[in-house]
CSV table of C-alpha atoms in Angstrom, one decimal:
chain,number,residue,atom,x,y,z
E,1,MET,CA,33.6,41.0,83.1
E,2,SER,CA,36.3,38.6,81.9
E,3,PHE,CA,36.9,39.1,77.6
E,4,THR,CA,39.5,36.4,76.6
E,5,ARG,CA,39.1,37.7,72.4
E,6,PHE,CA,37.9,40.1,70.6
E,7,ASP,CA,36.9,40.6,66.9
E,8,PRO,CA,38.5,43.5,65.1
E,9,THR,CA,35.0,45.2,65.4
E,10,PRO,CA,31.9,44.4,67.2
E,11,LEU,CA,28.9,43.2,65.7
E,12,ARG,CA,27.0,46.8,66.1
E,13,THR,CA,27.3,50.3,67.4
E,14,ARG,CA,26.2,51.2,70.9
E,15,GLU,CA,23.9,53.5,69.1
E,16,GLN,CA,22.8,50.3,67.2
E,17,VAL,CA,22.1,48.6,70.2
E,18,ALA,CA,20.4,51.2,71.9
E,19,ARG,CA,18.1,51.6,69.1
E,20,GLU,CA,17.5,48.0,69.1
E,21,VAL,CA,17.0,47.7,72.9
E,22,HIS,CA,14.5,51.0,72.8
E,23,ALA,CA,12.5,49.5,70.2
E,24,VAL,CA,12.0,46.6,72.6
E,25,SER,CA,11.2,48.9,75.1
E,26,LEU,CA,8.6,50.5,72.7
E,27,ALA,CA,7.2,47.5,71.7
E,28,ARG,CA,6.3,46.4,75.6
E,29,GLY,CA,4.7,50.0,76.3
E,30,LEU,CA,7.6,51.5,78.0
E,31,ASP,CA,9.9,54.3,78.0
E,32,GLU,CA,13.0,55.9,77.4
E,33,LEU,CA,14.2,55.3,81.6
E,34,ALA,CA,13.5,51.7,81.1
E,35,THR,CA,15.9,51.6,77.6
E,36,VAL,CA,18.3,53.3,80.1
E,37,ILE,CA,18.4,50.9,82.7
E,38,ALA,CA,18.9,48.1,79.9
E,39,LEU,CA,22.1,49.8,78.5
E,40,MET,CA,23.2,50.2,81.8
E,41,THR,CA,23.4,47.0,82.3
E,42,ILE,CA,24.8,46.0,79.2
E,43,SER,CA,27.6,48.7,79.6
E,44,THR,CA,28.5,46.9,83.3
E,45,GLU,CA,28.4,43.8,81.7
E,46,VAL,CA,29.8,43.8,78.5
E,47,GLY,CA,31.8,47.5,77.6
E,48,ALA,CA,35.1,47.4,76.7
E,49,ASP,CA,37.7,49.3,74.2
E,50,ASP,CA,38.4,47.8,70.9
E,51,ARG,CA,41.7,48.1,69.8
E,52,ASN,CA,42.1,51.5,69.1
E,53,GLY,CA,40.8,52.3,72.3
E,54,ASN,CA,37.2,53.3,71.6
E,55,ARG,CA,34.5,52.0,73.8
E,56,GLN,CA,32.2,49.0,72.6
E,57,TRP,CA,29.7,46.9,73.5
E,58,TRP,CA,30.3,43.5,73.0
E,59,CYS,CA,28.2,39.9,72.4
E,60,PRO,CA,30.7,37.3,73.8
E,61,ALA,CA,30.2,33.4,73.5
E,62,ASN,CA,31.2,31.2,76.0
E,63,ARG,CA,33.0,28.1,75.8
E,64,LEU,CA,31.2,26.4,78.5
E,65,VAL,CA,27.9,26.8,76.6
E,66,PRO,CA,30.1,25.6,73.7
E,67,ALA,CA,26.2,26.1,71.6
E,68,THR,CA,26.3,29.9,71.9
E,69,PHE,CA,29.1,29.8,69.0
E,70,GLY,CA,26.6,28.8,66.8
E,71,PHE,CA,25.1,32.2,66.9
E,72,PRO,CA,26.9,35.9,65.6
E,73,HIS,CA,29.4,36.9,68.2
E,74,ASP,CA,32.3,39.1,68.2
E,75,SER,CA,34.2,38.3,70.9
E,76,GLU,CA,34.8,35.0,74.1
E,77,SER,CA,34.3,35.6,77.5
E,78,ASP,CA,35.0,32.7,80.8
E,79,ASP,CA,33.1,34.7,83.0
E,80,ASN,CA,31.3,31.4,84.6
E,81,ARG,CA,28.8,30.2,81.9
E,82,SER,CA,27.8,33.9,81.0
E,83,SER,CA,26.9,35.3,77.3
E,84,GLY,CA,25.6,37.5,75.1
E,85,TYR,CA,24.8,41.6,75.8
E,86,PHE,CA,23.5,41.0,79.1
E,87,GLN,CA,25.7,38.3,80.1
E,88,GLN,CA,22.9,35.8,80.6
E,89,GLN,CA,23.5,31.9,81.5
E,90,PRO,CA,21.8,28.5,81.6
E,91,GLY,CA,21.6,27.1,85.1
E,92,PRO,CA,24.3,24.5,86.4
E,93,ASN,CA,22.8,21.9,85.3
E,94,GLY,CA,21.5,23.1,81.8
E,95,GLU,CA,18.5,25.0,83.0
E,96,ALA,CA,17.0,27.6,80.6
E,97,TRP,CA,17.3,30.5,83.4
E,98,TRP,CA,17.2,32.7,80.4
E,99,GLY,CA,16.0,30.8,77.7
E,100,THR,CA,18.0,28.9,74.5
E,101,PRO,CA,21.7,30.2,74.0
E,102,GLU,CA,19.6,31.5,71.1
E,103,ASP,CA,18.0,33.7,73.2
E,104,MET,CA,20.5,35.0,75.2
E,105,MET,CA,22.7,35.3,72.0
E,106,THR,CA,20.0,37.4,70.2
E,107,LEU,CA,20.1,41.0,71.3
E,108,SER,CA,16.2,41.5,71.1
E,109,ARG,CA,15.3,38.2,72.7
E,110,ALA,CA,17.5,39.1,75.5
E,111,ALA,CA,16.3,42.5,75.9
E,112,ASN,CA,13.2,41.5,75.8
E,113,THR,CA,13.9,39.0,79.1
E,114,PHE,CA,15.4,41.5,80.9
E,115,LEU,CA,12.6,44.3,79.9
E,116,GLU,CA,9.8,41.4,80.8
E,117,ARG,CA,11.7,41.3,84.5
E,118,LEU,CA,12.2,45.1,85.1
E,119,ALA,CA,10.3,45.7,88.0
E,120,ALA,CA,7.1,47.7,86.8
E,121,ASP,CA,7.8,50.6,89.5
E,122,TYR,CA,11.2,51.3,88.0
E,123,GLY,CA,10.1,54.6,86.9
E,124,ARG,CA,10.8,55.8,90.3
E,125,ALA,CA,14.5,55.8,89.1
E,126,ALA,CA,13.8,59.0,87.3
E,127,ASN,CA,16.5,61.8,87.7
E,128,ASN,CA,18.4,58.8,90.0
E,129,PRO,CA,21.3,57.0,88.8
E,130,ALA,CA,21.6,54.8,92.3
E,131,LEU,CA,17.9,53.7,92.0
E,132,ALA,CA,18.0,52.9,88.5
E,133,GLY,CA,21.7,50.3,89.2
E,134,GLN,CA,19.2,48.9,92.2
E,135,PHE,CA,16.5,48.3,89.7
E,136,ALA,CA,19.1,46.4,87.1
E,137,GLN,CA,20.7,44.5,90.0
E,138,LEU,CA,17.1,43.0,90.7
E,139,VAL,CA,17.1,41.3,87.6
E,140,GLN,CA,20.8,40.4,87.1
E,141,SER,CA,22.2,39.6,90.8
E,142,SER,CA,25.6,41.0,90.1
E,143,ALA,CA,28.5,40.2,92.8
E,144,TYR,CA,29.1,43.9,92.2
E,145,PRO,CA,25.5,45.8,92.4
E,146,GLU,CA,27.1,49.1,92.7
E,147,ARG,CA,28.5,49.3,89.1
E,148,TYR,CA,25.8,50.0,87.1
E,149,ALA,CA,24.9,53.1,88.6
E,150,GLU,CA,28.5,54.0,87.0
E,151,LYS,CA,27.0,53.7,83.4
E,152,TRP,CA,24.0,55.9,83.8
E,153,GLY,CA,25.7,59.1,82.1
E,154,GLU,CA,27.0,56.9,79.1
E,155,ALA,CA,23.4,54.7,78.6
E,156,TRP,CA,21.9,58.0,78.3
E,157,ASP,CA,24.5,59.7,75.8
E,158,VAL,CA,24.4,57.0,73.8
E,159,LEU,CA,20.3,56.9,74.1
E,160,ARG,CA,20.2,60.3,73.1
E,161,ARG,CA,22.6,59.8,69.9
E,162,ALA,CA,21.0,56.7,68.5
E,163,LEU,CA,17.6,58.5,69.0
E,164,SER,CA,18.9,61.9,66.6
E,165,GLU,CA,20.9,60.2,64.3
E,166,THR,CA,19.0,59.4,60.9
E,167,PRO,CA,19.8,55.3,61.1
E,168,THR,CA,21.9,54.7,57.5
E,169,THR,CA,21.1,51.6,56.0
E,170,PRO,CA,24.4,49.4,55.4
E,171,GLU,CA,24.6,48.4,51.9
E,172,VAL,CA,24.1,44.7,51.9
E,173,PRO,CA,26.5,42.4,49.2
E,174,MET,CA,24.3,40.9,47.1
E,175,PRO,CA,24.4,36.7,48.6
E,176,VAL,CA,26.6,34.2,46.1
E,177,SER,CA,24.6,31.8,44.8
E,178,GLY,CA,25.2,28.6,42.5
E,179,ASP,CA,28.5,26.4,41.9
E,180,PRO,CA,31.2,28.6,42.0
E,181,VAL,CA,32.8,28.4,38.9
E,182,TRP,CA,34.5,31.5,39.7
E,183,LEU,CA,36.9,29.9,42.0
E,184,GLU,CA,39.9,30.4,39.6
E,185,ASP,CA,39.5,33.8,38.8
E,186,VAL,CA,39.1,34.4,42.3
E,187,LEU,CA,42.0,32.7,43.6
E,188,ARG,CA,44.4,33.2,41.0
E,189,PRO,CA,45.2,36.8,41.9
E,190,ALA,CA,45.8,35.9,45.9
E,191,LEU,CA,47.8,32.5,45.0
E,192,GLY,CA,49.7,32.9,41.5
E,193,GLY,CA,51.6,30.3,41.1
E,194,ARG,CA,50.6,28.2,44.0
E,195,LEU,CA,47.1,27.1,42.5
E,196,ARG,CA,46.5,24.2,40.5
E,197,THR,CA,43.4,22.8,39.1
E,198,LEU,CA,42.5,18.9,38.3
E,199,PRO,CA,40.9,18.1,35.1
E,200,GLY,CA,37.0,18.5,35.1
E,201,TRP,CA,36.8,20.7,38.2
E,202,LYS,CA,34.3,22.9,36.2
E,203,THR,CA,31.7,20.5,35.9
E,204,ASP,CA,32.5,17.9,39.3
E,205,GLY,CA,30.7,17.5,42.0
E,206,ILE,CA,28.1,14.9,43.6
E,207,GLY,CA,25.2,16.2,42.0
E,208,GLY,CA,22.5,19.1,41.9
E,209,THR,CA,23.8,22.8,41.9
E,210,MET,CA,24.8,25.0,45.3
E,211,GLY,CA,22.4,26.9,46.6
E,212,GLN,CA,23.3,30.6,48.5
E,213,ILE,CA,26.9,29.8,49.6
E,214,TRP,CA,27.1,30.3,53.4
E,215,GLY,CA,31.1,30.5,53.8
E,216,VAL,CA,33.7,27.9,54.5
E,217,ILE,CA,34.0,25.1,56.3
E,218,TRP,CA,37.7,23.7,57.1
E,219,HIS,CA,38.8,20.4,57.1
E,220,HIS,CA,41.7,17.9,57.4
E,221,THR,CA,42.4,15.1,55.6
E,222,GLY,CA,43.8,12.4,58.2
E,223,ASN,CA,47.2,11.9,56.3
E,224,ALA,CA,49.5,14.5,55.2
E,225,ALA,CA,50.2,12.6,52.0
E,226,GLU,CA,46.5,12.5,50.7
E,227,LYS,CA,46.4,13.9,47.1
E,228,PRO,CA,44.1,16.1,45.2
E,229,GLU,CA,43.2,12.9,43.0
E,230,SER,CA,42.2,10.9,46.5
E,231,ILE,CA,39.6,14.1,47.3
E,232,SER,CA,38.4,13.7,44.3
E,233,LYS,CA,37.7,10.4,44.0
E,234,GLY,CA,36.3,9.4,47.5
E,235,ARG,CA,36.2,6.8,49.9
E,236,PRO,CA,34.7,3.5,49.7
E,237,ASP,CA,32.7,4.1,52.0
E,238,LEU,CA,31.8,8.1,50.7
E,239,ALA,CA,31.5,9.0,47.3
E,240,GLY,CA,33.8,11.7,45.9
E,241,PRO,CA,34.6,14.7,45.9
E,242,LEU,CA,35.0,15.2,49.3
E,243,ALA,CA,35.7,19.1,49.2
E,244,GLN,CA,35.9,21.7,46.5
E,245,ILE,CA,39.5,22.9,47.1
E,246,HIS,CA,42.4,20.9,48.8
E,247,ILE,CA,45.9,22.4,50.1
E,248,ALA,CA,48.9,20.1,50.6
E,249,PRO,CA,51.5,20.9,53.1
E,250,ASP,CA,54.4,23.2,50.4
E,251,GLY,CA,51.0,25.5,50.0
E,252,ILE,CA,49.9,24.1,47.0
E,253,VAL,CA,46.3,24.8,46.5
E,254,THR,CA,44.2,22.6,44.0
E,255,ILE,CA,40.7,23.0,42.5
E,256,VAL,CA,39.1,19.9,42.7
E,257,ALA,CA,35.2,20.5,42.2
E,258,VAL,CA,33.0,23.2,42.2
E,259,GLY,CA,29.6,21.3,42.2
E,260,PRO,CA,28.1,20.2,46.1
E,261,CYS,CA,30.9,17.8,48.0
E,262,ASN,CA,30.1,15.6,50.6
E,263,HIS,CA,32.1,17.3,52.9
E,264,ALA,CA,29.8,18.5,55.9
E,265,GLY,CA,28.3,15.5,57.2
E,266,LYS,CA,26.0,16.0,60.3
E,267,GLY,CA,26.0,19.0,62.0
E,268,SER,CA,24.0,22.5,63.1
E,269,TRP,CA,25.6,26.5,62.9
E,270,ALA,CA,23.4,29.5,62.8
E,271,GLY,CA,22.3,30.3,59.2
E,272,LEU,CA,22.8,27.3,57.9
E,273,PRO,CA,20.4,24.4,57.7
E,274,THR,CA,20.9,21.2,60.3
E,275,ASP,CA,22.9,18.1,58.7
E,276,ALA,CA,22.8,19.8,55.4
E,277,ALA,CA,25.4,21.8,54.6
E,278,ASN,CA,27.2,20.6,51.6
E,279,ASP,CA,25.5,22.7,49.3
E,280,ARG,CA,25.4,25.6,50.8
E,281,THR,CA,29.7,25.8,51.9
E,282,ILE,CA,32.4,25.4,50.3
E,283,GLY,CA,34.5,22.7,51.7
E,284,ILE,CA,38.1,22.9,51.9
E,285,GLU,CA,40.3,19.6,52.9
E,286,CYS,CA,44.1,20.5,54.2
E,287,ALA,CA,46.4,17.6,54.0
E,288,TRP,CA,47.5,17.0,57.4
E,289,PRO,CA,48.7,15.4,59.8
E,290,THR,CA,51.9,13.3,58.9
E,291,ILE,CA,51.1,9.6,59.7
E,292,GLN,CA,54.5,8.0,60.3
E,293,PRO,CA,55.2,4.4,59.3
E,294,ASP,CA,53.6,2.3,62.2
E,295,GLY,CA,50.5,4.4,61.6
E,296,THR,CA,50.7,7.0,64.2
E,297,TYR,CA,50.4,10.6,64.1
E,298,ASP,CA,51.3,13.6,66.6
E,299,PRO,CA,48.3,15.1,67.4
E,300,GLY,CA,50.3,18.5,68.3
E,301,GLU,CA,52.2,18.6,65.0
E,302,ARG,CA,53.0,22.4,63.9
E,303,TRP,CA,51.1,23.1,60.9
E,304,PRO,CA,53.6,24.3,57.7
E,305,ASP,CA,54.4,27.7,57.3
E,306,ALA,CA,53.4,27.3,53.6
E,307,GLN,CA,49.9,26.3,54.2
E,308,ILE,CA,49.3,27.9,56.9
E,309,ILE,CA,49.6,30.8,54.6
E,310,SER,CA,48.1,29.6,51.6
E,311,MET,CA,44.7,28.6,53.8
E,312,ARG,CA,45.3,32.1,55.0
E,313,ASP,CA,45.5,33.5,51.6
E,314,VAL,CA,42.4,31.3,50.2
E,315,GLY,CA,40.5,32.2,53.4
E,316,ALA,CA,40.4,36.1,52.7
E,317,ALA,CA,39.7,35.6,48.9
E,318,LEU,CA,36.8,33.7,49.3
E,319,THR,CA,35.5,35.7,52.4
E,320,LYS,CA,35.8,39.0,50.5
E,321,HIS,CA,34.2,37.7,47.5
E,322,LEU,CA,31.6,36.3,49.0
E,323,GLY,CA,30.9,39.1,51.0
E,324,VAL,CA,30.0,37.6,54.7
E,325,PRO,CA,32.0,38.1,57.8
E,326,VAL,CA,35.3,36.1,58.8
E,327,SER,CA,33.1,34.4,61.4
E,328,HIS,CA,31.6,32.4,58.3
E,329,ASN,CA,34.9,30.1,58.4
E,330,ILE,CA,34.4,27.6,60.4
E,331,SER,CA,36.0,24.1,61.7
E,332,HIS,CA,34.2,20.7,60.7
E,333,LYS,CA,34.8,20.7,64.9
E,334,GLU,CA,32.4,23.6,65.2
E,335,TRP,CA,29.9,22.4,62.7
E,336,ALA,CA,29.7,18.7,64.2
E,337,THR,CA,29.9,19.9,67.8
E,338,HIS,CA,29.5,23.0,68.8
E,339,GLY,CA,26.2,24.4,66.7
E,340,PRO,CA,22.7,25.3,68.7
E,341,LEU,CA,22.2,21.3,68.5
E,342,GLY,CA,25.4,20.5,70.2
E,343,PHE,CA,27.5,17.1,69.2
E,344,ARG,CA,26.0,15.9,66.0
E,345,GLN,CA,29.0,13.8,65.0
E,346,GLY,CA,32.5,13.1,66.1
E,347,LYS,CA,34.7,15.1,64.6
E,348,TRP,CA,38.0,17.4,65.5
E,349,ASP,CA,39.1,18.6,62.1
E,350,PRO,CA,41.0,20.8,61.5
E,351,GLY,CA,43.3,19.4,63.9
E,352,ASN,CA,45.2,21.4,66.4
E,353,LEU,CA,44.6,24.5,64.7
E,354,ASP,CA,43.1,27.7,67.0
E,355,MET,CA,39.9,28.5,64.7
E,356,ASP,CA,39.8,32.0,66.6
E,357,TRP,CA,43.6,32.5,65.8
E,358,PHE,CA,43.1,31.4,62.1
E,359,ARG,CA,39.8,33.8,61.6
E,360,ALA,CA,41.9,36.4,63.4
E,361,GLU,CA,44.8,35.9,61.0
E,362,ILE,CA,42.0,36.0,58.0
E,363,GLN,CA,40.6,39.2,59.0
E,364,LYS,CA,44.3,40.6,58.9
E,365,ASP,CA,44.5,39.9,55.3
E,366,ILE,CA,41.6,41.2,54.4
E,367,ASP,CA,42.2,44.7,55.9
E,368,GLY,CA,45.8,44.6,53.8
E,369,TYR,CA,48.3,44.1,56.8
E,370,GLN,CA,51.7,43.0,55.1
E,371,PHE,CA,52.7,39.6,57.1
E,372,PRO,CA,56.6,40.0,57.9
E,373,GLY,CA,58.7,38.1,55.8
E,374,GLU,CA,56.3,37.1,53.0
E,375,THR,CA,57.0,39.8,51.0
E,376,PRO,CA,60.5,40.1,49.4
E,377,ASP,CA,62.7,43.4,49.8
E,378,VAL,CA,63.1,45.1,46.9
E,379,PRO,CA,66.7,45.9,46.9
E,380,THR,CA,67.6,49.4,46.6
E,381,PRO,CA,69.4,50.0,43.1
E,382,PRO,CA,72.7,51.5,43.0
E,383,ALA,CA,73.6,55.2,43.1
E,384,THR,CA,74.7,56.5,39.9
E,385,LYS,CA,78.3,57.6,40.0
E,386,GLN,CA,79.0,61.3,39.1
E,387,PHE,CA,82.1,62.3,36.9
E,388,PRO,CA,84.5,63.2,37.8
E,389,LYS,CA,84.0,63.4,41.9
E,390,ASP,CA,82.6,60.0,42.2
E,391,TYR,CA,85.8,58.8,40.1
E,392,SER,CA,89.2,57.4,41.8
E,393,ASP,CA,92.4,58.5,39.9
E,394,ARG,CA,92.5,55.2,38.3
E,395,GLU,CA,89.1,55.5,36.9
E,396,LEU,CA,90.2,59.0,35.7
E,397,GLN,CA,92.8,58.1,33.9
E,398,GLU,CA,91.0,55.4,32.0
E,399,ALA,CA,88.4,57.6,31.1
E,400,ILE,CA,90.8,60.4,30.2
E,401,ALA,CA,92.5,57.5,28.0
E,402,VAL,CA,89.1,56.6,26.7
E,403,ASP,CA,88.3,60.2,26.2
E,404,VAL,CA,91.7,60.3,23.8
E,405,ARG,CA,90.4,57.9,21.8
E,406,GLU,CA,86.7,59.2,21.4
E,407,ILE,CA,88.7,62.9,20.4
E,408,ARG,CA,90.7,60.9,17.7
E,409,THR,CA,88.0,59.4,16.2
E,410,GLN,CA,85.4,62.9,15.9
E,411,LEU,CA,89.0,64.3,14.3
E,412,GLY,CA,90.0,61.6,12.4
E,413,ALA,CA,93.5,61.1,10.9
E,414,GLY,CA,95.8,64.0,9.7
E,415,LEU,CA,97.0,65.3,13.3
E,416,ASP,CA,100.0,66.9,12.2
E,417,GLU,CA,98.3,69.0,9.5
E,418,TRP,CA,96.1,70.4,11.8
E,419,GLY,CA,95.8,74.4,10.7
E,420,GLU,CA,96.0,77.5,13.2
E,421,ASP,CA,92.2,77.2,13.5
E,422,GLY,CA,92.0,73.7,13.4
E,423,ASP,CA,90.5,73.0,10.8
E,424,LEU,CA,90.1,69.9,9.7
E,425,GLY,CA,88.1,70.4,6.3
E,426,ARG,CA,85.0,69.0,5.6
E,427,ASN,CA,83.1,65.8,6.5
E,428,THR,CA,81.1,63.5,4.6
E,429,GLN,CA,77.5,65.3,5.4
E,430,GLY,CA,79.4,68.9,3.7
E,431,GLN,CA,80.0,69.9,7.6
E,432,ARG,CA,82.9,71.8,8.7
E,433,ARG,CA,85.5,69.7,11.2
E,434,THR,CA,87.4,71.7,13.5
E,435,VAL,CA,88.8,70.7,16.9
E,436,ARG,CA,86.3,72.8,18.6
E,437,ALA,CA,83.5,70.6,17.0
E,438,GLY,CA,85.3,67.5,17.8
E,439,LEU,CA,85.6,68.5,21.0
E,440,ALA,CA,81.9,69.9,21.6
E,441,ALA,CA,80.7,66.1,20.2
E,442,LEU,CA,82.9,64.6,22.9
E,443,LEU,CA,81.6,66.8,25.8
E,444,ARG,CA,77.9,66.2,24.7
E,445,LYS,CA,78.3,62.4,24.4
E,446,ALA,CA,79.5,63.0,27.9
E,447,GLY,CA,77.1,64.8,29.1
E,448,ALA,CA,78.9,67.7,30.0
E,449,LEU,CA,77.1,70.3,27.5
């Protein structure tokens, strides 16, 4: 198996995978041994450690089968045309060897196909890892048939844990529906002074009301000089607003509208209605690339740091508020060309931005990662000088001169008339003034008493 990318966490724990596969086995009238043979296969095909060194079972998409990216996945592989937990693949000419891309990427469907093809006499493999591996190989036709038997122990351990545990029902956040009038409240803490709004943004849209908001579609404007006002107004061939949010090269983010906007067009993606994502997604237009005087542009132009930082901050804030995984941030290109229905329209935005990298940056932001150089260093306050050990000779002389003046202030005039005990009579409050009292007051002021 050859992975090229992992999400921070897998879609499912190994125990969750085991329970789901075993449910398919039971539905087919099969037993735990059948499930173990399936789990041996999954472990061999897609087992790998996560970034913390913990073994996981992954569900990879594959760029040679673009439609696989339209379904939930947590990784990416370049192992021929293989995808999903069982690394099933279409034929070289698109033949449905293992069903549709959705069949291969959906665990229960892929498991059902595997178990359907498992030899009926698999029961002979009870207590026999090598024979169990051979039954897996009969289904998979792997170039490395001996590897399945090596996962016998892991498969049994995971299944036993899975069946002994009481499955917990994860807390599912309530879906967010309706016009996102909350945009300013959600984005302001993340952006601060980088956030602007256009007049009328709270009521603007192409008509109708937003439904359940699935996620975000990222676009580029086609011109770095494009302003939020033009996104609001639209084009001669397409009425505005063209997106809910505009992000400028200098990182300034402007809320344009909250109602449905004309941004998605034709496309397909798992969880979204075909050719109808305007009222299910928030559209974000990023002003890029730079257009030269002769009308040309550099398709490899580097995105400005300030713009990327704001894009990431916006993506993280929206993803957290919507309560969806980071995979619900997709590009216009992915929507238009990489969904289950394949090519729907010719789009390449947002330009040369690597969406897998960008989604990972959003996830890091969500996880609380401190990006180097973005948080100003807090200066260390200067140490307080201690008297007299931290004072130079000159500073001590100056301090003594000040002290003398303070003594004179405390004791008043008439220094030549001091009595033997330094009694200077009484002050205006009727308190006796003495040399001792004056020195004590001075020392208290200096912090020495």
